[in-house]
PDB file of C-alpha atoms and ligand atoms in Angstrom:
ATOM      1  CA  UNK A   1       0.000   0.000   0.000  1.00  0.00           C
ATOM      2  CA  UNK A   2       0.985   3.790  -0.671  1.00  0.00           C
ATOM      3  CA  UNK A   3       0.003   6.765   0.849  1.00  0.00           C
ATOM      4  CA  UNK A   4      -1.415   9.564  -1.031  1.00  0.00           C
ATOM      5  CA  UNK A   5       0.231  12.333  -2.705  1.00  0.00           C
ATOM      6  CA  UNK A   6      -1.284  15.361  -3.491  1.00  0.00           C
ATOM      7  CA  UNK A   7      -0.912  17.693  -6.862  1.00  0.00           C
ATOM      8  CA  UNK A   8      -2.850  20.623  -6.795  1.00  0.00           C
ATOM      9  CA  UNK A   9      -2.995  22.517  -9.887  1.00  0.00           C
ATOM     10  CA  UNK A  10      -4.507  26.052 -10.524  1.00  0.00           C
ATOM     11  CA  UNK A  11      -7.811  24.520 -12.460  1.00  0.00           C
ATOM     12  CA  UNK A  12      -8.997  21.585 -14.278  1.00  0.00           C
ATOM     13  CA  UNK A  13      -7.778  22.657 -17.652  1.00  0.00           C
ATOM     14  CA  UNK A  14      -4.235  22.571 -16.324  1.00  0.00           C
ATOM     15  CA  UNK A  15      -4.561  19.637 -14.465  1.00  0.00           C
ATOM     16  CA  UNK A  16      -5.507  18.106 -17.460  1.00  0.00           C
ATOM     17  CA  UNK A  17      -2.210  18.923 -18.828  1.00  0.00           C
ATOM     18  CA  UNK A  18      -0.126  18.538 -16.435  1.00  0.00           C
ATOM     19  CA  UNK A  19      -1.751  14.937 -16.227  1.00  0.00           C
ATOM     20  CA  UNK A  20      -1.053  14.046 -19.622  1.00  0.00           C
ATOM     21  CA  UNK A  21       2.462  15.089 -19.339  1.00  0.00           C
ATOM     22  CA  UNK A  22       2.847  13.021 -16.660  1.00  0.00           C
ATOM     23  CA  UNK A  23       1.271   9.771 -18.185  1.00  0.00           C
ATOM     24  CA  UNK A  24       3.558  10.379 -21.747  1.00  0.00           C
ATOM     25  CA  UNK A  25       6.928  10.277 -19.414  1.00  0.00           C
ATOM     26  CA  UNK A  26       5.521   6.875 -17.266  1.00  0.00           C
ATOM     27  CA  UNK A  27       4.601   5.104 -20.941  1.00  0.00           C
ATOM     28  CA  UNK A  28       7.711   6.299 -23.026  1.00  0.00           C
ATOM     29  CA  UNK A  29       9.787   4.891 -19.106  1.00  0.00           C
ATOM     30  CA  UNK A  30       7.733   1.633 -19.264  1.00  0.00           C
ATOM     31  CA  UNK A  31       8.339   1.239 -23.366  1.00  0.00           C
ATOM     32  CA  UNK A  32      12.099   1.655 -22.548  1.00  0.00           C
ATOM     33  CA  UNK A  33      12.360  -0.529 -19.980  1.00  0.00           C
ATOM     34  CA  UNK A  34      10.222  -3.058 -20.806  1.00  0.00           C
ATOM     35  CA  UNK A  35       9.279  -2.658 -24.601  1.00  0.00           C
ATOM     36  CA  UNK A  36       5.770  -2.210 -23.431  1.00  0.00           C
ATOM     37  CA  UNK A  37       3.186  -0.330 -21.416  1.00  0.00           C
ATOM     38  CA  UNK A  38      -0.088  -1.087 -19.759  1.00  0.00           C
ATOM     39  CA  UNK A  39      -2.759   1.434 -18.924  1.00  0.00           C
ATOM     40  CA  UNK A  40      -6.051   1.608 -17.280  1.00  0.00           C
ATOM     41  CA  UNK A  41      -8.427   3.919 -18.270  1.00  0.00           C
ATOM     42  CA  UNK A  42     -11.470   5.980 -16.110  1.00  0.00           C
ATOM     43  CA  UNK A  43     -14.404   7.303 -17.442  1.00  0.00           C
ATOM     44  CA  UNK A  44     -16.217  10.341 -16.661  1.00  0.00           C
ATOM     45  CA  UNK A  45     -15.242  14.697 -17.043  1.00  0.00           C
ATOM     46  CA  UNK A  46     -11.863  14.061 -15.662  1.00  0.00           C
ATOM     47  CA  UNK A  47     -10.514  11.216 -17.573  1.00  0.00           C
ATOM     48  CA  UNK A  48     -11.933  12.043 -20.738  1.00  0.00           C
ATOM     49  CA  UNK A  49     -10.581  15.899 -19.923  1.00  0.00           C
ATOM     50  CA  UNK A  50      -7.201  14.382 -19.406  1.00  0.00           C
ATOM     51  CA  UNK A  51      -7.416  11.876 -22.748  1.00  0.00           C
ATOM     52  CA  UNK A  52      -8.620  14.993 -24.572  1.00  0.00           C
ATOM     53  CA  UNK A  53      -5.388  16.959 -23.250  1.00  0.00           C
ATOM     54  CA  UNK A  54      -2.927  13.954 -24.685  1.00  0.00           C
ATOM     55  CA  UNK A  55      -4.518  14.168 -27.996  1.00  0.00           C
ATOM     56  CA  UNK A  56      -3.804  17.570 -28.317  1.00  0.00           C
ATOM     57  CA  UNK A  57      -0.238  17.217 -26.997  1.00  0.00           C
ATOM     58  CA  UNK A  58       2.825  17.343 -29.359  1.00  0.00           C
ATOM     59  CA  UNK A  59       4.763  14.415 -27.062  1.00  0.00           C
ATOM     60  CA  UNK A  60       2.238  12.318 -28.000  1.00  0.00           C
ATOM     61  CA  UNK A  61       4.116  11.124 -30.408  1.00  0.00           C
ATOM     62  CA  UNK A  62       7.281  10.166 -28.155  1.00  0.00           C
ATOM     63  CA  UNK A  63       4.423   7.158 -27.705  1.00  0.00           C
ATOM     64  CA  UNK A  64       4.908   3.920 -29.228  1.00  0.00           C
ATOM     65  CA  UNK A  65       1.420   3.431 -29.279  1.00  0.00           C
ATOM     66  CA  UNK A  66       1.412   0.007 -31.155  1.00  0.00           C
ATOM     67  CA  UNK A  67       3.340  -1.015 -27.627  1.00  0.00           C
ATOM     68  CA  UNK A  68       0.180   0.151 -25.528  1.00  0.00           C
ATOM     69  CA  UNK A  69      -2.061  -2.335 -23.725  1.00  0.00           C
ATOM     70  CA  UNK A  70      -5.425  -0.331 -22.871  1.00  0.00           C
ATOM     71  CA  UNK A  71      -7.713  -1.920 -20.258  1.00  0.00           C
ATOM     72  CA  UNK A  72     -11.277  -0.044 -18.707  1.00  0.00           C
ATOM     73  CA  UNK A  73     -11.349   0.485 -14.950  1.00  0.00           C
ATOM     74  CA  UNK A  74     -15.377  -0.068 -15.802  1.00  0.00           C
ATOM     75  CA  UNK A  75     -17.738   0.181 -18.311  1.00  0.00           C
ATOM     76  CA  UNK A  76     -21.156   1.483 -18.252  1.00  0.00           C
ATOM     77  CA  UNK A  77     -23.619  -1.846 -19.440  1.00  0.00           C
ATOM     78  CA  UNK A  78     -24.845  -0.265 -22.868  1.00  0.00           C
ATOM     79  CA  UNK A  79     -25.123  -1.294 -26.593  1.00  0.00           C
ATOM     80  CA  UNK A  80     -21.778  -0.721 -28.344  1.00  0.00           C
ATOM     81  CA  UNK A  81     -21.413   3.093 -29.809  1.00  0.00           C
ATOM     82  CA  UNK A  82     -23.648   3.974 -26.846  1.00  0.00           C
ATOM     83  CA  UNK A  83     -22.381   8.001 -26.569  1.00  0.00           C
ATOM     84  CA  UNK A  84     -22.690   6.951 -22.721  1.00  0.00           C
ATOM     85  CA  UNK A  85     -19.682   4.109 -22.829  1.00  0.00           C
ATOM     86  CA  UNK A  86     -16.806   4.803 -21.774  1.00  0.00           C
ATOM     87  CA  UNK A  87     -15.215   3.648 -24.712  1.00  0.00           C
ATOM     88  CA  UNK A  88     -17.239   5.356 -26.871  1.00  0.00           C
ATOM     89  CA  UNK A  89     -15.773   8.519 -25.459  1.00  0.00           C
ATOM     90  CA  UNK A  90     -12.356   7.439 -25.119  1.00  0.00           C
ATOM     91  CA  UNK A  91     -12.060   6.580 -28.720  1.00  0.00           C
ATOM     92  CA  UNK A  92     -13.698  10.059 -29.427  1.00  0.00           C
ATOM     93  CA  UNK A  93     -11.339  11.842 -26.714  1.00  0.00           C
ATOM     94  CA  UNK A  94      -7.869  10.133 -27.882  1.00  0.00           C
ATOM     95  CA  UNK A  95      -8.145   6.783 -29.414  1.00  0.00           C
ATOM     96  CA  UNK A  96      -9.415   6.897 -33.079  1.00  0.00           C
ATOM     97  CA  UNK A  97      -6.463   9.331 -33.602  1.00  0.00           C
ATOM     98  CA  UNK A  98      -3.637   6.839 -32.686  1.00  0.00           C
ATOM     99  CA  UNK A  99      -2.090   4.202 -34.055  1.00  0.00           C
ATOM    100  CA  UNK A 100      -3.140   1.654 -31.501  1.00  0.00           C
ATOM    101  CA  UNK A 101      -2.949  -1.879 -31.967  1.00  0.00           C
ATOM    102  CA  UNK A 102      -6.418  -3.563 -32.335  1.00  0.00           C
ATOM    103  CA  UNK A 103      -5.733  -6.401 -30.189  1.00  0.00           C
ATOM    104  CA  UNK A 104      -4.089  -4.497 -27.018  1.00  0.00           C
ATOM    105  CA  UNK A 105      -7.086  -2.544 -26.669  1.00  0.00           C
ATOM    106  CA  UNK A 106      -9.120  -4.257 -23.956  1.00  0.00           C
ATOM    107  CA  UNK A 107     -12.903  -2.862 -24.053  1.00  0.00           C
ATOM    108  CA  UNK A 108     -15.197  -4.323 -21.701  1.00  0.00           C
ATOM    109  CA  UNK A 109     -18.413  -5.504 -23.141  1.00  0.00           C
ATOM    110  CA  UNK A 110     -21.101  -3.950 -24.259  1.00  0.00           C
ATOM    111  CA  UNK A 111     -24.759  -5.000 -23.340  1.00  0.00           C
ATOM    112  CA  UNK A 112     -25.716  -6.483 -27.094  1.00  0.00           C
ATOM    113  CA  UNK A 113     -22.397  -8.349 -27.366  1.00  0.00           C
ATOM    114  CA  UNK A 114     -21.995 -12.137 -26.833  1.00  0.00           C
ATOM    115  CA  UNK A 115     -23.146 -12.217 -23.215  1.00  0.00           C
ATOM    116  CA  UNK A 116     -26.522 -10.204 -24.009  1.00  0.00           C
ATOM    117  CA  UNK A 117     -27.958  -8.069 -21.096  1.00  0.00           C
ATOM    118  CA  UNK A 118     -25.724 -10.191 -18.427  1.00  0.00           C
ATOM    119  CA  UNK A 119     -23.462  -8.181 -16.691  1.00  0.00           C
ATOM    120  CA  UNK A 120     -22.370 -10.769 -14.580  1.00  0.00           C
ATOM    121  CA  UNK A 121     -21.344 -12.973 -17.551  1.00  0.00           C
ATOM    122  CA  UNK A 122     -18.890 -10.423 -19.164  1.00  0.00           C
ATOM    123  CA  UNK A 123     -17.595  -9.218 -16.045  1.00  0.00           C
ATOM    124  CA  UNK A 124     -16.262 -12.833 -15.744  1.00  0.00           C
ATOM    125  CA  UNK A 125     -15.228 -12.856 -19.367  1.00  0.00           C
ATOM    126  CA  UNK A 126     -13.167  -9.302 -18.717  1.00  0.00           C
ATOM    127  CA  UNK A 127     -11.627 -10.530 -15.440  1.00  0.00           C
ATOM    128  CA  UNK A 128     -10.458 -13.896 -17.760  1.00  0.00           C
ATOM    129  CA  UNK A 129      -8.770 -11.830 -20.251  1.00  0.00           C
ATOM    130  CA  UNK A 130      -6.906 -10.043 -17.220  1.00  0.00           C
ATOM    131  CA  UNK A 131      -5.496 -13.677 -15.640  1.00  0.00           C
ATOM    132  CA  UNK A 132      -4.641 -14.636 -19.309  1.00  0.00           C
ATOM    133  CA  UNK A 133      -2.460 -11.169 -19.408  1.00  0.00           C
ATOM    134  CA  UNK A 134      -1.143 -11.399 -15.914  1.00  0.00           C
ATOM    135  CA  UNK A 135       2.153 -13.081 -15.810  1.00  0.00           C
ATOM    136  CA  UNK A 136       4.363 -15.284 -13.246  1.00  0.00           C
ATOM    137  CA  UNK A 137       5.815 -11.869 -12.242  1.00  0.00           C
ATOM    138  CA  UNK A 138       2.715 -10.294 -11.550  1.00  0.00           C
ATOM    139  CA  UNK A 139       0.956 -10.208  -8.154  1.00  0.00           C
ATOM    140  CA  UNK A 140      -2.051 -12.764  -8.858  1.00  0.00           C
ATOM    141  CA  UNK A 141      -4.596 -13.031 -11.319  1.00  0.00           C
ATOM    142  CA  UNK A 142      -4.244  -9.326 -13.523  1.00  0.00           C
ATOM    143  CA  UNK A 143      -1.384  -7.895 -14.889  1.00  0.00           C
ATOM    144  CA  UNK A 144       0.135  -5.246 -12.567  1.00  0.00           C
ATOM    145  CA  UNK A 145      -0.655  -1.934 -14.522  1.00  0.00           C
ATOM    146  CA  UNK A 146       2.034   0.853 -15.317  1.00  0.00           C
ATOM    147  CA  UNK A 147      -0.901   2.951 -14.762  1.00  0.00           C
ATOM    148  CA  UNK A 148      -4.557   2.829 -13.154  1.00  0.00           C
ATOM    149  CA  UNK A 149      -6.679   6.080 -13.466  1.00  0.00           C
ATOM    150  CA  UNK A 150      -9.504   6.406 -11.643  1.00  0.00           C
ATOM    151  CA  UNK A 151     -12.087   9.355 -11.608  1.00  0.00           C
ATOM    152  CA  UNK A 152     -13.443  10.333  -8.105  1.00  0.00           C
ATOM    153  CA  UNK A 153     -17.241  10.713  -8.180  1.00  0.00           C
ATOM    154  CA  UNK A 154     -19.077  13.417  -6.214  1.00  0.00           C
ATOM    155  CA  UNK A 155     -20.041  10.284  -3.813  1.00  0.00           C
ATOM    156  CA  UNK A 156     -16.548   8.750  -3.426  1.00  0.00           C
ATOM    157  CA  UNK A 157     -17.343   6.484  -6.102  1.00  0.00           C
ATOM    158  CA  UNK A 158     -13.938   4.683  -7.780  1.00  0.00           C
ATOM    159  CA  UNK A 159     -14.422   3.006 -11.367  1.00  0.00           C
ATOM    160  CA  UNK A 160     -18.071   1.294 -10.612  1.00  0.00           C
ATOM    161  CA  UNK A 161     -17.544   1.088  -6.925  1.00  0.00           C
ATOM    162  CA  UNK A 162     -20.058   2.989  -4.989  1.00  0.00           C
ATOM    163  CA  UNK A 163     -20.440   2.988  -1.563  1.00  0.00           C
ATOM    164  CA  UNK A 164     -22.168   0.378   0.392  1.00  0.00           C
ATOM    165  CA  UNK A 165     -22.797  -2.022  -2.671  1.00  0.00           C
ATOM    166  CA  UNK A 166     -21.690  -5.122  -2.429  1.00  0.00           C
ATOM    167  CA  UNK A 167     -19.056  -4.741  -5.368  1.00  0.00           C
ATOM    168  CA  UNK A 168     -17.105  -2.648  -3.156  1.00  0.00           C
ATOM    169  CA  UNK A 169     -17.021  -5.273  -0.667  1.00  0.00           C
ATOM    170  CA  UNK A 170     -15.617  -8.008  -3.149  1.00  0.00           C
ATOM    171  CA  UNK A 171     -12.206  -9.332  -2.152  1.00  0.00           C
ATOM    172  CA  UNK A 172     -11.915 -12.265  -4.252  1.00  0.00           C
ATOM    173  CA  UNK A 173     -13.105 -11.569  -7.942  1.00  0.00           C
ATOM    174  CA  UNK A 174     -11.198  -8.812 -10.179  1.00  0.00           C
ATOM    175  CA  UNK A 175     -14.307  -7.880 -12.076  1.00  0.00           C
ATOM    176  CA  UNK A 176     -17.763  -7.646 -11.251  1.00  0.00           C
ATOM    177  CA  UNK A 177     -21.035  -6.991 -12.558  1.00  0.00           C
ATOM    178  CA  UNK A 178     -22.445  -3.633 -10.405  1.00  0.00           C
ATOM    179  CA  UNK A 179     -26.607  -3.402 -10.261  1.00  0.00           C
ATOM    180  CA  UNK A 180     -28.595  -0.910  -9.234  1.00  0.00           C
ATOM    181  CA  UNK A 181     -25.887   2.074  -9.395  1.00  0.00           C
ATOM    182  CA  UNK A 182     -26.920   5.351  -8.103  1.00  0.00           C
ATOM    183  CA  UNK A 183     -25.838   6.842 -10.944  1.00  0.00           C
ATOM    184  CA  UNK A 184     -27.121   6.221 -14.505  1.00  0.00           C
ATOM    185  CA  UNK A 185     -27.236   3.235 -16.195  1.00  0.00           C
ATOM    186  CA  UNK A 186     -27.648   1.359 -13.270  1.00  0.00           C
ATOM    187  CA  UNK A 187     -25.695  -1.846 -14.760  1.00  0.00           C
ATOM    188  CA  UNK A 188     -22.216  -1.733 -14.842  1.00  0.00           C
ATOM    189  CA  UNK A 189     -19.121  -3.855 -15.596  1.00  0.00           C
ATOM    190  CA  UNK A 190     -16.076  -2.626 -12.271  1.00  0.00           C
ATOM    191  CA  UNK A 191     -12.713  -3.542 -11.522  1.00  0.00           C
ATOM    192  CA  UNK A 192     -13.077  -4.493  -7.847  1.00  0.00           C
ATOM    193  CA  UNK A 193     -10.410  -3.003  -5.141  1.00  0.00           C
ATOM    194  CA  UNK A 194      -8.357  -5.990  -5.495  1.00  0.00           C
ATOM    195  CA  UNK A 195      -7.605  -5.500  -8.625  1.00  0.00           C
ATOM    196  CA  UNK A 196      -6.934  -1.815  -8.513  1.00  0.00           C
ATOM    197  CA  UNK A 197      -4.274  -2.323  -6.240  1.00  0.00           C
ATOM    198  CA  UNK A 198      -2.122  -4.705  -8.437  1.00  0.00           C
ATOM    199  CA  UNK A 199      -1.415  -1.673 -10.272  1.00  0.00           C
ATOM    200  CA  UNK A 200       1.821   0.285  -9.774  1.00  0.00           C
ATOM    201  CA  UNK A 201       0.678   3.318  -9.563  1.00  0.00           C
ATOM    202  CA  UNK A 202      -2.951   4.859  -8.890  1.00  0.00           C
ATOM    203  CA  UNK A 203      -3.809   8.262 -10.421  1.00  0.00           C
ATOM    204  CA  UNK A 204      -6.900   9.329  -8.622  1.00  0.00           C
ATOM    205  CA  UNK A 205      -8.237  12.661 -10.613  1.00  0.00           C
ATOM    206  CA  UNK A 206     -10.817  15.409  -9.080  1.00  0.00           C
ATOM    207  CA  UNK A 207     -11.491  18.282 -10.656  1.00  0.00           C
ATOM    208  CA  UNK A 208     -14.287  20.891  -9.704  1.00  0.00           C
ATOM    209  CA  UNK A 209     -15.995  21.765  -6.803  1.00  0.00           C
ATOM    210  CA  UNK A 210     -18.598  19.162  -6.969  1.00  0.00           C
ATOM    211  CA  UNK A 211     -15.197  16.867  -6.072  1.00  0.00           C
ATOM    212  CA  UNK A 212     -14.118  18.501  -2.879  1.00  0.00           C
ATOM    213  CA  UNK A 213     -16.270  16.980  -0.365  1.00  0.00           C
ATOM    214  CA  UNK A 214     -15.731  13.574  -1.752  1.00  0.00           C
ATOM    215  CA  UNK A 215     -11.930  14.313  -1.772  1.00  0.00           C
ATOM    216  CA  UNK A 216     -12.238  15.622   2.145  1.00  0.00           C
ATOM    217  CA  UNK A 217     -13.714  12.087   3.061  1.00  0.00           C
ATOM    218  CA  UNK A 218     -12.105   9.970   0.975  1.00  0.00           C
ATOM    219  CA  UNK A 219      -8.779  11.385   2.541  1.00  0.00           C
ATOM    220  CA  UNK A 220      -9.493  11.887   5.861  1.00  0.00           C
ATOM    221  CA  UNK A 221      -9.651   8.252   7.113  1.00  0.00           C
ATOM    222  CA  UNK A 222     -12.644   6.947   5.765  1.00  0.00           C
ATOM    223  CA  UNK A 223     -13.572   3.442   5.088  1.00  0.00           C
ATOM    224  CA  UNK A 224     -13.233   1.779   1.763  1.00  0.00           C
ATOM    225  CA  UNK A 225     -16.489   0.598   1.733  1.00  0.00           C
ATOM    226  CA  UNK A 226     -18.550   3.898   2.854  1.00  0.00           C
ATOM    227  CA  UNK A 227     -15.989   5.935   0.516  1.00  0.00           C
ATOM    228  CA  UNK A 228     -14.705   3.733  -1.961  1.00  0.00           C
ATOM    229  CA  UNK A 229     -11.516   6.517  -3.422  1.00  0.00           C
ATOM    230  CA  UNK A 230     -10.353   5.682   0.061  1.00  0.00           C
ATOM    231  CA  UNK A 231      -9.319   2.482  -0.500  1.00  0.00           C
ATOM    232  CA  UNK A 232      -7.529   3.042  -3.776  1.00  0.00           C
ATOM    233  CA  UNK A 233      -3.700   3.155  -3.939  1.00  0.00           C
ATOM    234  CA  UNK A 234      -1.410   1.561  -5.657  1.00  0.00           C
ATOM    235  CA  UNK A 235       1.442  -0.499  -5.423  1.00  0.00           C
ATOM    236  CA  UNK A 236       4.532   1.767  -5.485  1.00  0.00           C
ATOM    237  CA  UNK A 237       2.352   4.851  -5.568  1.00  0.00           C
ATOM    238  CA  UNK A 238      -1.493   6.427  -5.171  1.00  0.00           C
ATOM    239  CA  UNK A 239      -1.608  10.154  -6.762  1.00  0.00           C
ATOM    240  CA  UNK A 240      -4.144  12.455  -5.951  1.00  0.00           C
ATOM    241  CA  UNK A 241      -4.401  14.903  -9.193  1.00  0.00           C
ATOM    242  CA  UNK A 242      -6.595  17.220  -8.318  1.00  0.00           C
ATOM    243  CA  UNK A 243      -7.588  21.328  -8.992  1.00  0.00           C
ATOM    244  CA  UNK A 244      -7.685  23.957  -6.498  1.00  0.00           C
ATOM    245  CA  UNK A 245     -11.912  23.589  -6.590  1.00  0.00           C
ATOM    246  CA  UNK A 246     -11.648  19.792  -5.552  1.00  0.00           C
ATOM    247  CA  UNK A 247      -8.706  20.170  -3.169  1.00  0.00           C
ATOM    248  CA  UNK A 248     -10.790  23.584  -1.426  1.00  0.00           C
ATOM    249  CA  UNK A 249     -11.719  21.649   1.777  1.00  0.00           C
ATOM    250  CA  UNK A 250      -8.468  20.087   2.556  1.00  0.00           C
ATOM    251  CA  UNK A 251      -6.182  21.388   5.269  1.00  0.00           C
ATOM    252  CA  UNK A 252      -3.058  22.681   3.281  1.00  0.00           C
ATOM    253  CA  UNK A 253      -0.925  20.959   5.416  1.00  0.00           C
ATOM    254  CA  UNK A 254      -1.878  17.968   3.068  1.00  0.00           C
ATOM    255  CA  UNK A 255      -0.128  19.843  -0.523  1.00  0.00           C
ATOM    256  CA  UNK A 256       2.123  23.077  -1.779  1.00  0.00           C
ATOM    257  CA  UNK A 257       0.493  25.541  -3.435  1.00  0.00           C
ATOM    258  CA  UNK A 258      -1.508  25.377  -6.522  1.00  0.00           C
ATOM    259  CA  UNK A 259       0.640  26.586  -9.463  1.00  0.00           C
ATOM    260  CA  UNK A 260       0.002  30.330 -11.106  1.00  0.00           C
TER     261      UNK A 260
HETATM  262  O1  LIG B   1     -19.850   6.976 -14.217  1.00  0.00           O
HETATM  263  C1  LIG B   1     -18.673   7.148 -14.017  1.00  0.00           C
HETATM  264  O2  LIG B   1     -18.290   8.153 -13.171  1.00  0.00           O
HETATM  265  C2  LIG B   1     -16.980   8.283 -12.654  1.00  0.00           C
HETATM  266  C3  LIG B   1     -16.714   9.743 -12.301  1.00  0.00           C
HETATM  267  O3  LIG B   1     -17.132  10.565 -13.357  1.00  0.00           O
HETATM  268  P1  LIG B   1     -17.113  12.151 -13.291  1.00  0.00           P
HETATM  269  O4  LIG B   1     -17.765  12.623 -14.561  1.00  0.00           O
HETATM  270  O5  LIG B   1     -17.869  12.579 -12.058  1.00  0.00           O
HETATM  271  O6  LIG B   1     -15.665  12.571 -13.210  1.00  0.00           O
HETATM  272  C4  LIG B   1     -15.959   7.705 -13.600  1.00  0.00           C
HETATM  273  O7  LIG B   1     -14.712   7.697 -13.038  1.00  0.00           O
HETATM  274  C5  LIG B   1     -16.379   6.297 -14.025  1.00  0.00           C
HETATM  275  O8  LIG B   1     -15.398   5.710 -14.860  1.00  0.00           O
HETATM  276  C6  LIG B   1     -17.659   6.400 -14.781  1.00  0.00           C
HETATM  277  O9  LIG B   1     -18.146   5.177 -15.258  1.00  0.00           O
END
């Protein structure tokens, strides 16, 4: 486990920026060292704000982005091309403009694909195509990510994890079906904790002030399972990247000041 660091920047735009920077350098280190990268991506404002910001970037290209394995952190249960997947607005964001390689990018399904309207079913299909990736020098049963992004919902929400449902509670699966979300659709496709937490390093991204009360409880000792960005970290590292909006009710003790 890792404790949280903090990176405050001015406002969202710039955090967005400063984000994508940051996630260039860790691929182009991983593609050195290794040959190849793996990423997990979020959904929502912030992680489509920050996929927006790399595709307008002019390092994008120090990317070997035919050496980039893509997986989803969760997927919102709808008909492939739904405007509400997360994939949907990934590949609008960033990915139809790079030369990615078909086969390293790992969507989750979509609700008219091969397991039909069961959530369940291609949550264990997803969390089989992570144990077939994972290898004897990984932690268990999915590969441990370069990279795991995570938006932070107004509610503490991680991925599909919201609090008190039971997929927030899992400690044995990697990937879940999630039903009856408080937030629309109501069936999802999650990552579970356990499988956030093979990944090196956690970016955990709130921007706005509609993310600064969730950020206050989610880092002020709450449980995992009342506030599930509380029990988020990585590995070798959990980063908080946040704006000055979302990191308003924190004591300052907690990070420097926000950049000009
Ligand atoms: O529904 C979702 O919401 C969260 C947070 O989204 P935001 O728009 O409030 O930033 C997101 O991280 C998750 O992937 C997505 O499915």
């Amino acid at each position: 486990m890792s404790a949280p660091q903090l990176v405050v920047h001015h406002d969202k735009e710039l955090m967005a920026q400063a984000a994508a920077a940051r996630l260039i350098t860790r691929i182009v280190d991983a593609q050195a060292a290794r040959g190849y990268a793996s990423v997990v991506l979020t959904g929502g404002r912030n992680g489509n704000g920050l996929l927006a910001a790399l595709a307008g970037a002019p390092a994008r290209d120090a990317i070997d982005w035919s050496r980039l394995d893509l997986w989803w952190g969760d997927e919102r249960f709808l008909p492939e091309g739904d405007p509400e997947r997360n994939v949907t607005q990934a590949r609008e964001a960033l990915l139809d403009s790079v030369a990615l390689d078909p086969s390293r990018v790992h969507a989750m399904p979509a609700s008219d694909g091969p397991f039909g309207n069961d959530a369940d079913a291609a949550a264990a299909w997803y969390a089989e195509q992570l144990a077939a990736a994972a290898g004897p020098e990984d932690h268990g049963p999915v590969p441990t990510f370069d990279v795991l992004m995570l938006g932070v919902g107004p509610d503490t929400h991680v991925a599909s994890l919201f609090p008190e449902l039971p997929a927030v509670r899992e400690t044995e699966r990697t990937v879940v079906g999630v039903h009856g979300a408080p937030k629309p659709p109501p069936t999802r496709v999650s990552l579970t904790l356990p499988a956030i937490r093979a990944a090196r390093e956690v970016w955990l991204l709130a921007a706005g002030e509609d993310k600064a009360e969730a950020a206050e409880i989610a880092l002020s000792g709450a449980g995992e399972i009342q506030a599930p960005a509380a029990g988020a970290y990585g590995r070798s590292r959990t980063l908080w990247l946040m704006d000055a909006a979302a990191a308003s009710r924190l004591p300052r003790a907690l990070y420097p000041p926000a950049s000009p």
